[in-house]
Amino acid sequence: MHNFHYKEGKLYCEDVSVEALADALGTPLFVYSHATLLRHITAYKEAFAEVPHLIAFAVKANSNIAVLRLFGREGGGADIVSGGELSRGLAAGIDPKKMVFAGVGKTKDELREGLRAGILMFNIESSQELIALDEVAKEMQVTAPVALRVNPDVNPETHPYISTGLKKSKFGIEIGKAVEQYKLARRLEHIEVVGIHSHIGSQLTKVKPFVDALSLVLELIEGLRAEGQDIRYWDIGGGLGITYDAEAPPLPKDLADALMPLLKKSGCHIILEPGRSLAGNAGILVTRVIYTKKGEAKNFVVVDAGMNDLIRPSLYEAYHDIRPVVANDRATELVDVVGPICESGDFLAQNRELAQMVPDELLAVMSAGAYAFTMSSNYNSRTRPPEVLVCRDRYDIIRKRETIDDLMRGEIIPAYLSDDS
Ligand code: LLP
């Protein structure tokens, strides 16, 4: 569900005309709906109300500090994977006691930063990382709260690039070796085991893989308790899918209903790490048509947003719905919507039926609130778009469009290359 709809043939985000936004702020442009973000976090809160829980938004999905702040004000926390995300969470005012730190390659510096901030727990992915954290905690004379990320080897039935819970995956500790790793953790003086974590993949469109994986984790929790290892926090990860095209993923309520018996049985404080399902359908990327081009084999609509702004179609062959911002009743044609970047892989859509477009007209690339701006780059020396948050009839720029100065900030020509050397 989202708050992008047509009024008299024009696309609106809540009560703000997308065309007016594009005219005022230029394109490409990311537009997010406050009402949608709020509704999504509320849906999670209500769905999981029966168990003590924390909704730790996966910052990697949308790391704008205004978005983080919005979730933080609703009681949400943050699932972070780097020192940078930790800083963003803190800058947004999120309580560090609501932050969990995941990732296979946390450096000692990052571990130190997490300890200094006093985060809720580190989700540990290997024995080497556990030992590194113990060392850092010892240096700082503190105790580090940890959960071990276990890998239940369940197929999430999603794109292989975003499957994370299989045996061949780099993530987590094999579930069969978890007991042994928990024993190691208990022996380490500066480690305090507080929880368990798993995350099997992203854009899941069924509840079964969640139930299968978490049933295995619950068995493990019970086994650990039988050996005297208490588990207080059960972090069940993120991964719930959204509708990009025709998918009909479960709602947070459906997920909660399917998981509730397991969660209740555990007696644990539940942590969730949704990213896409909170932010994905709360955003669009607005782009202007530059040219249309008829090739012998294909017709192209060349727009001013490219793979540097939204890489998902190029990287995962992901589908994003594309709609004219001002509806028209022209005949449709089969087109590729492509960006200005010098790569054949630079497309936003391929073989798409789209109403005929004319240069200067606007298109909205839907479902661009998650893994969109956060995965953008400056490739081809393109400045990155602004981000705007719409709330009813007002809008606020929550990230300015980058400037040419931003683009070259930090670059230095060595003295020996100067003209007079
Ligand atoms: N927790 C962990 C440990 C994760 O690795 C992820 C996502 C999440 C939570 C959030 O998952 P979500 O609820 O958003 O599915 N760039 C890809 C998605 C990569 C997901 C990486 N991990 C894409 O654009 O589809």
Coordinates of C-alpha atoms and ligand atoms in Angstrom, one line a residue:
M1 CA 0.0 0.0 0.0
H2 CA 1.2 3.5 -0.8
N3 CA 0.1 7.1 -1.1
F4 CA 0.9 7.7 -4.7
H5 CA -2.3 8.1 -6.7
Y6 CA -3.7 10.0 -9.7
K7 CA -6.0 13.0 -9.2
E8 CA -7.5 14.3 -12.4
G9 CA -4.9 12.5 -14.5
K10 CA -1.9 13.7 -12.5
L11 CA 0.2 11.7 -10.1
Y12 CA 0.2 12.9 -6.5
C13 CA 2.3 11.9 -3.5
E14 CA -0.3 12.5 -0.7
D15 CA -1.6 16.0 -1.5
V16 CA 1.4 17.2 -3.4
S17 CA 1.6 17.1 -7.2
V18 CA 4.6 15.2 -8.4
E19 CA 4.7 17.3 -11.5
A20 CA 4.9 20.5 -9.4
L21 CA 7.7 18.9 -7.3
A22 CA 9.7 18.1 -10.5
D23 CA 9.1 21.6 -11.8
A24 CA 10.3 23.2 -8.6
L25 CA 13.2 20.9 -7.8
G26 CA 14.3 19.4 -11.1
T27 CA 14.8 15.8 -12.0
P28 CA 15.9 13.1 -11.2
L29 CA 14.3 13.3 -7.8
F30 CA 13.4 10.9 -5.1
V31 CA 10.0 11.5 -3.4
Y32 CA 9.0 9.7 -0.2
S33 CA 5.6 9.7 1.5
H34 CA 5.5 10.3 5.2
A35 CA 2.0 8.7 5.5
T36 CA 3.2 5.4 3.9
L37 CA 6.3 5.2 6.0
L38 CA 4.2 5.8 9.1
R39 CA 1.6 3.3 8.1
H40 CA 4.2 0.6 7.4
I41 CA 5.9 0.9 10.8
T42 CA 2.4 1.0 12.5
A43 CA 1.4 -2.2 10.7
Y44 CA 4.5 -3.9 12.1
K45 CA 3.9 -2.6 15.6
E46 CA 0.3 -3.7 15.7
A47 CA 1.1 -7.1 14.1
F48 CA 3.7 -7.9 16.7
A49 CA 2.0 -6.2 19.7
E50 CA 1.5 -9.5 21.5
V51 CA 5.2 -10.1 22.2
P52 CA 7.8 -7.7 23.5
H53 CA 9.5 -6.5 20.4
L54 CA 11.8 -4.0 18.7
I55 CA 11.5 -2.9 15.1
A56 CA 15.1 -2.2 14.1
F57 CA 14.8 -0.7 10.6
A58 CA 17.5 -2.0 8.2
V59 CA 19.3 1.3 7.6
K60 CA 20.8 0.0 4.4
A61 CA 17.4 0.2 2.8
N62 CA 17.0 4.0 3.2
S63 CA 19.6 5.7 5.4
N64 CA 18.4 9.3 5.1
I65 CA 18.4 10.7 8.7
A66 CA 15.0 12.2 8.3
V67 CA 13.6 8.8 7.5
L68 CA 15.5 7.2 10.4
R69 CA 14.2 10.0 12.7
L70 CA 10.6 9.3 11.6
F71 CA 10.9 5.6 12.5
G72 CA 12.8 6.5 15.7
R73 CA 9.9 8.7 16.9
E74 CA 7.6 5.7 16.4
G75 CA 9.8 3.7 18.8
G76 CA 11.8 2.0 16.1
G77 CA 15.5 1.2 16.3
A78 CA 18.2 0.5 13.7
D79 CA 19.8 -2.5 12.2
I80 CA 23.2 -1.2 11.2
V81 CA 26.1 -2.7 9.3
S82 CA 28.8 -0.1 9.4
G83 CA 30.3 2.7 11.4
G84 CA 28.7 5.0 8.9
E85 CA 25.2 3.6 9.6
L86 CA 25.9 3.8 13.3
S87 CA 26.7 7.5 13.0
R88 CA 23.5 8.1 10.9
G89 CA 21.4 6.3 13.6
L90 CA 22.9 8.4 16.3
A91 CA 22.5 11.6 14.2
A92 CA 18.9 10.8 13.8
G93 CA 18.5 10.5 17.6
I94 CA 17.9 6.7 17.7
D95 CA 18.6 5.3 21.1
P96 CA 21.8 3.1 20.8
K97 CA 20.1 0.6 23.1
K98 CA 17.8 0.0 20.1
M99 CA 20.6 -0.7 17.6
V100 CA 21.9 -4.1 16.5
F101 CA 25.1 -4.3 14.5
A102 CA 25.3 -7.0 11.8
G103 CA 27.7 -7.7 9.0
V104 CA 30.4 -10.2 8.2
G105 CA 33.3 -7.8 8.1
K106 CA 33.1 -5.4 11.0
T107 CA 36.5 -3.9 11.6
K108 CA 38.0 -3.4 15.1
D109 CA 37.4 0.3 14.7
E110 CA 33.7 -0.3 14.0
L111 CA 33.5 -2.7 16.9
R112 CA 35.0 -0.1 19.1
E113 CA 32.5 2.6 17.9
G114 CA 29.6 0.2 18.6
L115 CA 30.9 -0.4 22.1
R116 CA 31.5 3.3 22.7
A117 CA 28.0 4.1 21.7
G118 CA 26.6 1.3 23.9
I119 CA 24.5 -0.5 21.3
L120 CA 22.0 -3.3 22.3
M121 CA 24.0 -6.1 20.7
F122 CA 26.5 -7.2 18.0
N123 CA 25.3 -9.9 15.7
I124 CA 28.4 -11.9 15.3
E125 CA 29.1 -13.9 12.2
S126 CA 32.3 -15.9 12.9
S127 CA 34.6 -17.1 15.7
Q128 CA 37.3 -14.7 14.5
E129 CA 34.9 -11.8 14.9
L130 CA 33.9 -13.0 18.3
I131 CA 37.5 -13.1 19.4
A132 CA 38.2 -9.7 17.9
L133 CA 35.2 -8.2 19.8
D134 CA 36.4 -9.8 23.0
E135 CA 39.9 -8.2 22.5
V136 CA 38.4 -4.8 21.8
A137 CA 36.1 -5.0 24.8
K138 CA 39.0 -6.0 27.0
E139 CA 41.0 -2.9 25.8
M140 CA 38.0 -0.7 26.6
Q141 CA 37.4 -2.5 29.9
V142 CA 33.7 -3.2 29.0
T143 CA 31.6 -6.3 28.3
A144 CA 30.2 -6.7 24.8
P145 CA 26.6 -7.9 24.4
V146 CA 26.4 -10.4 21.5
A147 CA 24.0 -12.5 19.5
L148 CA 25.4 -15.1 17.2
R149 CA 24.0 -15.0 13.7
V150 CA 23.1 -18.6 12.7
N151 CA 22.6 -19.8 9.2
P152 CA 19.7 -22.2 9.1
D153 CA 20.3 -23.3 5.4
V154 CA 16.7 -22.6 4.3
N155 CA 16.0 -21.6 0.8
P156 CA 14.2 -18.2 0.9
E157 CA 13.1 -18.6 -2.8
T158 CA 14.3 -15.2 -3.8
H159 CA 16.9 -13.8 -6.1
P160 CA 20.3 -15.5 -5.5
Y161 CA 22.1 -12.2 -4.9
I162 CA 19.8 -11.5 -2.0
S163 CA 19.6 -15.0 -0.5
T164 CA 21.7 -15.0 2.6
G165 CA 20.7 -18.1 4.7
L166 CA 22.0 -20.9 2.5
K167 CA 25.0 -23.1 3.4
K168 CA 27.0 -21.6 0.5
S169 CA 26.4 -18.1 1.7
K170 CA 29.1 -16.0 3.4
F171 CA 26.7 -15.0 6.2
G172 CA 26.3 -16.4 9.7
I173 CA 27.5 -19.5 11.5
E174 CA 26.3 -22.9 10.3
I175 CA 23.5 -23.8 12.6
G176 CA 25.1 -27.2 13.3
K177 CA 28.1 -25.5 14.7
A178 CA 26.3 -22.9 16.7
V179 CA 26.3 -24.8 20.0
E180 CA 30.1 -25.0 19.8
Q181 CA 30.4 -21.3 19.0
Y182 CA 28.1 -20.4 21.9
K183 CA 30.5 -22.3 24.2
L184 CA 33.4 -20.3 22.8
A185 CA 31.5 -17.1 23.5
R186 CA 30.8 -18.1 27.1
R187 CA 34.5 -18.7 27.7
L188 CA 35.4 -15.2 26.5
E189 CA 35.6 -12.9 29.5
H190 CA 34.5 -9.7 27.8
I191 CA 31.6 -11.2 25.9
E192 CA 28.1 -11.5 27.3
V193 CA 25.8 -13.7 25.2
V194 CA 22.3 -12.1 25.1
G195 CA 20.7 -13.3 21.9
I196 CA 20.5 -15.1 18.7
H197 CA 20.0 -13.8 15.1
S198 CA 19.2 -15.1 11.7
H199 CA 18.3 -13.4 8.4
I200 CA 17.7 -15.7 5.4
G201 CA 17.2 -13.3 2.5
S202 CA 15.3 -10.4 1.1
Q203 CA 12.1 -9.8 -1.0
L204 CA 10.6 -13.0 0.4
T205 CA 7.0 -13.5 -0.9
K206 CA 5.9 -16.4 1.3
V207 CA 5.8 -17.1 5.0
K208 CA 7.0 -20.7 4.8
P209 CA 10.8 -20.0 4.6
F210 CA 10.5 -17.7 7.6
V211 CA 8.6 -20.4 9.6
D212 CA 11.0 -23.2 8.5
A213 CA 14.1 -21.2 9.4
L214 CA 12.7 -19.9 12.7
S215 CA 11.5 -23.3 13.8
L216 CA 15.1 -24.5 13.5
V217 CA 16.3 -21.5 15.4
L218 CA 13.8 -22.1 18.2
E219 CA 15.0 -25.7 18.5
L220 CA 18.5 -24.3 18.9
I221 CA 17.3 -21.8 21.5
E222 CA 15.8 -24.6 23.5
G223 CA 18.9 -26.7 23.1
L224 CA 21.1 -23.9 24.3
R225 CA 18.8 -23.3 27.3
A226 CA 19.0 -26.9 28.2
E227 CA 22.8 -26.4 28.5
G228 CA 22.4 -23.4 30.7
Q229 CA 22.8 -20.7 28.0
D230 CA 20.0 -18.2 28.3
I231 CA 18.8 -16.4 25.2
R232 CA 17.0 -13.1 25.9
Y233 CA 16.8 -11.5 22.5
W234 CA 15.7 -13.3 19.4
D235 CA 16.4 -11.3 16.3
I236 CA 14.4 -12.7 13.4
G237 CA 16.0 -10.5 10.7
G238 CA 14.1 -8.8 7.9
G239 CA 13.2 -10.0 4.4
L240 CA 9.5 -9.5 3.9
G241 CA 8.9 -8.7 0.3
I242 CA 6.8 -5.9 -1.4
T243 CA 4.8 -5.6 -4.6
Y244 CA 6.9 -4.4 -7.4
D245 CA 4.9 -6.1 -10.1
A246 CA 2.4 -8.8 -9.5
E247 CA 3.8 -10.3 -6.3
A248 CA 1.4 -10.7 -3.4
P249 CA 3.7 -10.9 -0.4
P250 CA 2.3 -11.5 3.1
L251 CA 1.6 -8.5 5.2
P252 CA 3.3 -8.0 8.5
K253 CA 0.1 -9.3 10.2
D254 CA 0.3 -12.5 8.1
L255 CA 3.9 -13.0 9.0
A256 CA 3.2 -12.3 12.7
D257 CA 0.3 -14.7 12.7
A258 CA 2.4 -17.5 11.2
L259 CA 5.3 -16.9 13.6
M260 CA 3.5 -16.0 16.8
P261 CA 3.3 -19.6 18.3
L262 CA 7.1 -19.8 17.9
L263 CA 7.9 -16.4 19.2
K264 CA 5.6 -16.8 22.2
K265 CA 7.0 -20.2 23.0
S266 CA 10.5 -18.7 23.1
G267 CA 9.7 -16.2 25.8
C268 CA 12.2 -13.9 24.1
H269 CA 12.3 -10.2 23.4
I270 CA 11.8 -10.2 19.6
I271 CA 13.8 -8.0 17.3
L272 CA 12.8 -7.5 13.7
E273 CA 14.9 -5.9 11.0
P274 CA 12.6 -4.9 8.1
G275 CA 14.0 -2.7 5.5
R276 CA 12.3 -3.0 2.1
S277 CA 8.8 -3.6 3.5
L278 CA 9.0 -0.4 5.5
A279 CA 10.4 1.9 2.9
G280 CA 10.2 0.3 -0.6
N281 CA 6.8 1.4 -1.6
A282 CA 7.0 4.7 0.2
G283 CA 9.2 6.2 -2.5
I284 CA 9.4 6.9 -6.2
L285 CA 12.1 8.2 -8.5
V286 CA 10.9 11.0 -10.8
T287 CA 12.7 11.3 -14.1
R288 CA 12.2 13.4 -17.2
V289 CA 12.3 12.1 -20.7
I290 CA 15.2 13.5 -22.7
Y291 CA 14.7 11.9 -26.0
T292 CA 12.8 9.1 -27.6
K293 CA 14.7 7.0 -30.1
K294 CA 13.5 4.5 -32.6
G295 CA 16.0 1.8 -33.3
E296 CA 15.7 -1.0 -35.8
A297 CA 15.2 -3.6 -33.2
K298 CA 14.0 -1.6 -30.2
N299 CA 12.4 1.7 -29.2
F300 CA 14.1 3.6 -26.5
V301 CA 12.9 6.2 -24.0
V302 CA 16.0 8.0 -22.8
V303 CA 15.5 9.5 -19.4
D304 CA 17.6 11.7 -17.1
A305 CA 17.8 9.0 -14.4
G306 CA 20.3 6.2 -14.8
M307 CA 21.7 3.1 -13.2
N308 CA 23.8 5.4 -11.0
D309 CA 20.5 6.6 -9.4
L310 CA 18.7 3.3 -9.3
I311 CA 20.8 0.2 -9.9
R312 CA 18.3 -2.5 -9.1
P313 CA 17.1 -3.2 -12.7
S314 CA 20.7 -3.4 -14.0
L315 CA 22.0 -5.4 -11.0
Y316 CA 19.2 -7.8 -10.3
E317 CA 17.1 -7.5 -13.4
A318 CA 14.6 -6.1 -10.9
Y319 CA 11.2 -5.0 -12.1
H320 CA 10.1 -1.4 -11.2
D321 CA 6.7 -0.2 -12.4
I322 CA 7.0 3.0 -14.5
R323 CA 4.1 5.4 -14.9
P324 CA 3.6 8.6 -16.7
V325 CA 3.4 11.4 -14.1
V326 CA 0.7 13.0 -16.3
A327 CA -1.6 10.3 -17.6
N328 CA -2.2 10.3 -21.3
D329 CA -4.4 8.3 -23.5
R330 CA -1.9 7.7 -26.3
A331 CA -1.4 4.2 -27.6
T332 CA 1.2 2.1 -25.8
E333 CA 4.4 0.9 -27.4
L334 CA 7.1 -1.6 -26.4
V335 CA 10.1 0.3 -25.1
D336 CA 13.3 0.1 -23.1
V337 CA 13.5 2.9 -20.6
V338 CA 17.2 3.8 -20.5
G339 CA 19.4 6.2 -18.7
P340 CA 22.2 8.5 -20.1
I341 CA 25.1 6.4 -18.8
C342 CA 27.6 4.9 -21.2
E343 CA 26.8 1.2 -20.5
S344 CA 24.4 -1.1 -22.2
G345 CA 23.3 -2.3 -18.8
D346 CA 21.9 1.2 -18.0
F347 CA 18.2 0.6 -18.1
L348 CA 15.3 1.1 -15.8
A349 CA 13.0 -1.2 -17.7
Q350 CA 13.3 -3.5 -20.7
N351 CA 10.5 -4.5 -23.1
R352 CA 7.9 -2.5 -21.3
E353 CA 4.5 -1.5 -22.7
L354 CA 4.4 2.2 -22.0
A355 CA 2.1 5.0 -23.3
Q356 CA 4.0 6.8 -25.9
M357 CA 6.2 9.5 -24.4
V358 CA 7.4 12.8 -25.7
P359 CA 10.6 14.6 -24.6
D360 CA 10.3 16.7 -21.4
E361 CA 7.5 14.6 -20.1
L362 CA 7.8 13.0 -16.6
L363 CA 7.9 9.4 -15.6
A364 CA 7.7 7.9 -12.1
V365 CA 9.7 4.8 -11.3
M366 CA 7.7 3.2 -8.5
S367 CA 8.9 1.3 -5.4
A368 CA 12.1 3.3 -5.2
G369 CA 12.1 4.0 -1.4
A370 CA 14.4 1.1 -0.5
Y371 CA 17.8 0.1 -1.9
A372 CA 17.5 3.0 -4.4
F373 CA 19.2 6.2 -3.2
T374 CA 21.3 4.1 -0.8
M375 CA 22.8 2.1 -3.7
S376 CA 23.3 5.2 -5.9
S377 CA 26.7 6.4 -7.1
N378 CA 28.3 9.2 -8.9
Y379 CA 29.2 7.0 -11.9
N380 CA 29.8 9.1 -15.1
S381 CA 30.3 12.0 -12.7
R382 CA 26.7 12.5 -12.2
T383 CA 25.5 14.4 -9.2
R384 CA 23.1 12.4 -7.1
P385 CA 19.4 13.4 -6.9
P386 CA 17.7 15.2 -4.0
E387 CA 15.4 13.4 -1.6
V388 CA 12.1 14.9 -0.6
L389 CA 9.7 13.9 2.1
V390 CA 6.0 14.7 1.5
C391 CA 3.7 15.0 4.5
R392 CA 0.1 15.8 3.4
D393 CA 0.3 19.0 1.5
R394 CA 3.8 20.0 2.4
Y395 CA 7.2 18.8 1.3
D396 CA 10.6 19.1 2.7
I397 CA 14.0 18.6 1.0
I398 CA 15.6 16.0 3.2
R399 CA 18.8 15.8 1.1
K400 CA 19.9 18.4 -1.3
R401 CA 20.8 17.7 -4.9
E402 CA 24.6 17.2 -5.1
T403 CA 26.6 19.9 -6.7
I404 CA 29.7 19.8 -8.8
D405 CA 31.7 20.9 -5.7
D406 CA 30.3 17.9 -3.9
L407 CA 31.4 15.7 -6.8
M408 CA 35.1 16.7 -6.5
R409 CA 35.2 17.2 -2.7
G410 CA 38.3 15.7 -1.3
E411 CA 40.1 15.2 -4.6
I412 CA 43.7 16.7 -4.8
I413 CA 46.1 17.2 -7.7
P414 CA 49.6 16.3 -6.4
A415 CA 52.1 19.2 -6.4
Y416 CA 54.4 17.4 -9.0
L417 CA 51.5 17.6 -11.5
S418 CA 51.1 21.3 -11.2
D419 CA 52.1 23.5 -14.1
D420 CA 55.1 25.2 -12.4
S421 CA 56.7 22.0 -11.1
Ligands
LLP1 N1 18.9 -7.8 8.2 C1 20.0 -8.2 7.6 C2 21.0 -8.8 8.4 C3 20.1 -7.9 6.2 O1 21.2 -8.3 5.6 C4 19.1 -7.3 5.5 C5 19.2 -7.0 4.1 C6 18.0 -6.9 6.2 C7 17.9 -7.1 7.6 C8 16.8 -6.2 5.6 O2 16.2 -7.0 4.6 P1 14.8 -6.5 4.0 O3 13.7 -6.4 5.0 O4 15.0 -5.1 3.4 O5 14.5 -7.5 2.9 N2 20.0 -4.5 -2.4 C9 19.1 -5.6 -2.5 C10 18.7 -6.0 -1.1 C11 19.8 -6.5 -0.2 C12 19.4 -6.9 1.2 C13 20.6 -7.0 2.1 N3 20.2 -7.3 3.4 C14 17.9 -5.2 -3.3 O6 17.9 -4.0 -3.8 O7 17.0 -5.9 -3.6

